[in-house]
PDB file of C-alpha atoms in Angstrom:
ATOM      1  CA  UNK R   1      23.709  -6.179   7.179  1.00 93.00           C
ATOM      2  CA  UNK R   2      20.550  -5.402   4.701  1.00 94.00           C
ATOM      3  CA  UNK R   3      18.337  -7.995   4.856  1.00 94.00           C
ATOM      4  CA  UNK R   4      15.237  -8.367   2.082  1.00 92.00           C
ATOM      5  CA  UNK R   5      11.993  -9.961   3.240  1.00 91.00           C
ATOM      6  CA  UNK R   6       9.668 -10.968   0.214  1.00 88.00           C
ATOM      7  CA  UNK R   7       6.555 -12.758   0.201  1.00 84.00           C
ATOM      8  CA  UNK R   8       3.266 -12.552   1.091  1.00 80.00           C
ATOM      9  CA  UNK R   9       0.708 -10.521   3.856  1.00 77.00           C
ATOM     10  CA  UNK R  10       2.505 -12.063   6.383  1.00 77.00           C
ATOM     11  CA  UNK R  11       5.647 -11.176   5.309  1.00 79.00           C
ATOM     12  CA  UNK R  12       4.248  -7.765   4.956  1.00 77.00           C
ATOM     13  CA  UNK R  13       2.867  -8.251   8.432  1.00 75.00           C
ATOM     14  CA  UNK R  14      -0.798  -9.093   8.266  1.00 70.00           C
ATOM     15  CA  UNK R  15      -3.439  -9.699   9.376  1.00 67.00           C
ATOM     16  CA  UNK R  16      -1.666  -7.898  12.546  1.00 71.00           C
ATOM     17  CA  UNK R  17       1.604 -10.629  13.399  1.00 73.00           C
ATOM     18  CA  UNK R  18       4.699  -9.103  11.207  1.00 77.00           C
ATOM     19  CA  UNK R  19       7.703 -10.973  10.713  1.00 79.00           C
ATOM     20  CA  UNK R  20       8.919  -7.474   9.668  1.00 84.00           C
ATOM     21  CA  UNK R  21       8.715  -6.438  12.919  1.00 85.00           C
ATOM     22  CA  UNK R  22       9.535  -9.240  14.700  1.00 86.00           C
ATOM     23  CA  UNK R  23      12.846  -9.277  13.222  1.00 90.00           C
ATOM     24  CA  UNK R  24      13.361  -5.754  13.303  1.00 90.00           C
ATOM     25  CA  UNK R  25      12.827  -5.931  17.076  1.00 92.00           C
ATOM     26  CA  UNK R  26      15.413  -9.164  17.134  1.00 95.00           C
ATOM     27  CA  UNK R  27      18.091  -7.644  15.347  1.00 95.00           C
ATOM     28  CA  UNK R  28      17.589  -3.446  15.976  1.00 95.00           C
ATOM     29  CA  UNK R  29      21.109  -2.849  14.193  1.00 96.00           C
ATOM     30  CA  UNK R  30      20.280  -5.000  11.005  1.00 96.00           C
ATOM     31  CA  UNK R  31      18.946  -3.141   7.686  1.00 94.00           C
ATOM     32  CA  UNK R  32      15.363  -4.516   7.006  1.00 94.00           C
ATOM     33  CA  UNK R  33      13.531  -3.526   3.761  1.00 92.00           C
ATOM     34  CA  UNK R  34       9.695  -5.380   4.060  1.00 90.00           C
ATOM     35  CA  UNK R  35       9.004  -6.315   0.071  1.00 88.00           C
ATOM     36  CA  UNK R  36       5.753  -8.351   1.386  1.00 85.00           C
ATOM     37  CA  UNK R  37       2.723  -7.885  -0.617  1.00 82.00           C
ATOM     38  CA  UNK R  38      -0.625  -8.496   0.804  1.00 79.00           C
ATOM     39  CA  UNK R  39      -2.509 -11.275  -1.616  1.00 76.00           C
ATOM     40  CA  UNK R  40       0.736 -12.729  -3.180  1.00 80.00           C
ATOM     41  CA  UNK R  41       0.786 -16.059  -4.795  1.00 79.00           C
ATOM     42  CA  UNK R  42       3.721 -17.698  -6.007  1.00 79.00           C
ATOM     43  CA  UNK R  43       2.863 -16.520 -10.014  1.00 81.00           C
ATOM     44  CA  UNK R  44       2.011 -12.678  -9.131  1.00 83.00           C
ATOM     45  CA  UNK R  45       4.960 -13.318  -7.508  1.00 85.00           C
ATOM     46  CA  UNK R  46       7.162 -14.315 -10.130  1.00 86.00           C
ATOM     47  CA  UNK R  47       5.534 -11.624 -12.482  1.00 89.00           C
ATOM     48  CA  UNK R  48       6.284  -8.725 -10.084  1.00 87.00           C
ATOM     49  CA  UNK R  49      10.086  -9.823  -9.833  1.00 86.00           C
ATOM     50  CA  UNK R  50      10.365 -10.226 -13.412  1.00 89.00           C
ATOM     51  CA  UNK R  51       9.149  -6.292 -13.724  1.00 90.00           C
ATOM     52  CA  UNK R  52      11.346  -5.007 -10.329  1.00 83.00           C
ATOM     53  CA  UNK R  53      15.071  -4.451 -10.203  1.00 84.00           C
ATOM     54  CA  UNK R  54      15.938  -5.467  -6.258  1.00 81.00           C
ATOM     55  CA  UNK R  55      18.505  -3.659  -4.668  1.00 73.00           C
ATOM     56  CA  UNK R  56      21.832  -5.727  -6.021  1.00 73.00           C
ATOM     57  CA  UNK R  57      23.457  -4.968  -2.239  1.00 87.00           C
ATOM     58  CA  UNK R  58      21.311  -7.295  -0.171  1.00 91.00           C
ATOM     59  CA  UNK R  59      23.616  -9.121   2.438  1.00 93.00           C
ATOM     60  CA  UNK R  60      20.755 -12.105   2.075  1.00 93.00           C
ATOM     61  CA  UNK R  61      17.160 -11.613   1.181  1.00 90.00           C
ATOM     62  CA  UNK R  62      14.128 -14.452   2.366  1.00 89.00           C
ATOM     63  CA  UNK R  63      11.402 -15.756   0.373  1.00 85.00           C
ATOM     64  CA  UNK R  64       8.324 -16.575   1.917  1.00 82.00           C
ATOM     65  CA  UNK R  65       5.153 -17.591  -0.514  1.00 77.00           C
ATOM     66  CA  UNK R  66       2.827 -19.798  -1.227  1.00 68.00           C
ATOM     67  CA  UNK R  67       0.063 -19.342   2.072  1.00 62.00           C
ATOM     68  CA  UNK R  68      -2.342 -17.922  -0.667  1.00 55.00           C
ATOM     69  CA  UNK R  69      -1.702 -20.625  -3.114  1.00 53.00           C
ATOM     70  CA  UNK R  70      -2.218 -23.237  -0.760  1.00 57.00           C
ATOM     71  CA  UNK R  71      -5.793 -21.000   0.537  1.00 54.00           C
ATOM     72  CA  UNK R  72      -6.842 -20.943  -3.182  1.00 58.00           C
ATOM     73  CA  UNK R  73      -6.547 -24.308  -4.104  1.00 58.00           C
ATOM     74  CA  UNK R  74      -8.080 -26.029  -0.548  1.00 56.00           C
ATOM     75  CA  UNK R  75     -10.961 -23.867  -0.528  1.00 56.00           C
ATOM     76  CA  UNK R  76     -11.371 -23.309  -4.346  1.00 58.00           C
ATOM     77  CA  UNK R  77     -11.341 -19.254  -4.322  1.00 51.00           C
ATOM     78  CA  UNK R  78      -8.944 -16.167  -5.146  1.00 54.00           C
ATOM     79  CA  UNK R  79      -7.188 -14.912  -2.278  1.00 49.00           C
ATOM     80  CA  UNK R  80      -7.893 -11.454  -2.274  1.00 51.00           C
ATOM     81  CA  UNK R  81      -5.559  -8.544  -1.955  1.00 50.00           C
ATOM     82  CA  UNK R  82      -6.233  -6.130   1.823  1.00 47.00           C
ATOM     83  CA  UNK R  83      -7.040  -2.262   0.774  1.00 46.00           C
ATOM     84  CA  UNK R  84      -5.356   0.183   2.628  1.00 48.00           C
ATOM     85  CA  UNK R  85      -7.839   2.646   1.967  1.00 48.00           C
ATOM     86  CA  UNK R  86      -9.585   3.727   4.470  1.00 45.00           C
ATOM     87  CA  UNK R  87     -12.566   6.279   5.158  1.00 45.00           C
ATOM     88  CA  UNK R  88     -12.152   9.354   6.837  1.00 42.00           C
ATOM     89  CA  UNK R  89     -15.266  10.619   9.278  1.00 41.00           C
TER      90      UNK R  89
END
């Protein structure tokens, strides 16, 4: 089966519990493709499935938003998106 995880950081597995692998780990013979994107809300959301074609062969797919929403509106601020980018020494 080829399951779709989209969402937010912790669908895309931060900051350090994924749900990604969790799953993965769960189900080792199941298809996961991890469409989480850290500092999601349910608009930037909506905007970046409006631009992206998704695979149409997705057995089932999950939707998990709205943790940054919730953040912004409680304590009044942006949530902001985690870099990946990362010095080298």
């Amino acid at each position: 089966m080829k399951i779709g995880l989209i969402g937010d950081s912790l669908t895309e597995g931060r900051p350090g519990v994924s749900f990604y692998k969790i799953l993965k780990g769960k189900y080792p013979n199941e298809i996961f493709i991890n469409l989480g994107k850290p500092g999601e809300t349910v608009k930037s959301l909506y905007n970046r499935l409006s631009k992206t074609t998704l695979d149409t062969d997705f057995d089932l797919i999950f939707l998990w938003i709205g943790v940054n929403d919730v953040y912004s509106k409680l304590l009044k601020v942006q949530a902001q998106l985690v870099s990946n980018n990362r010095k080298r020494i």
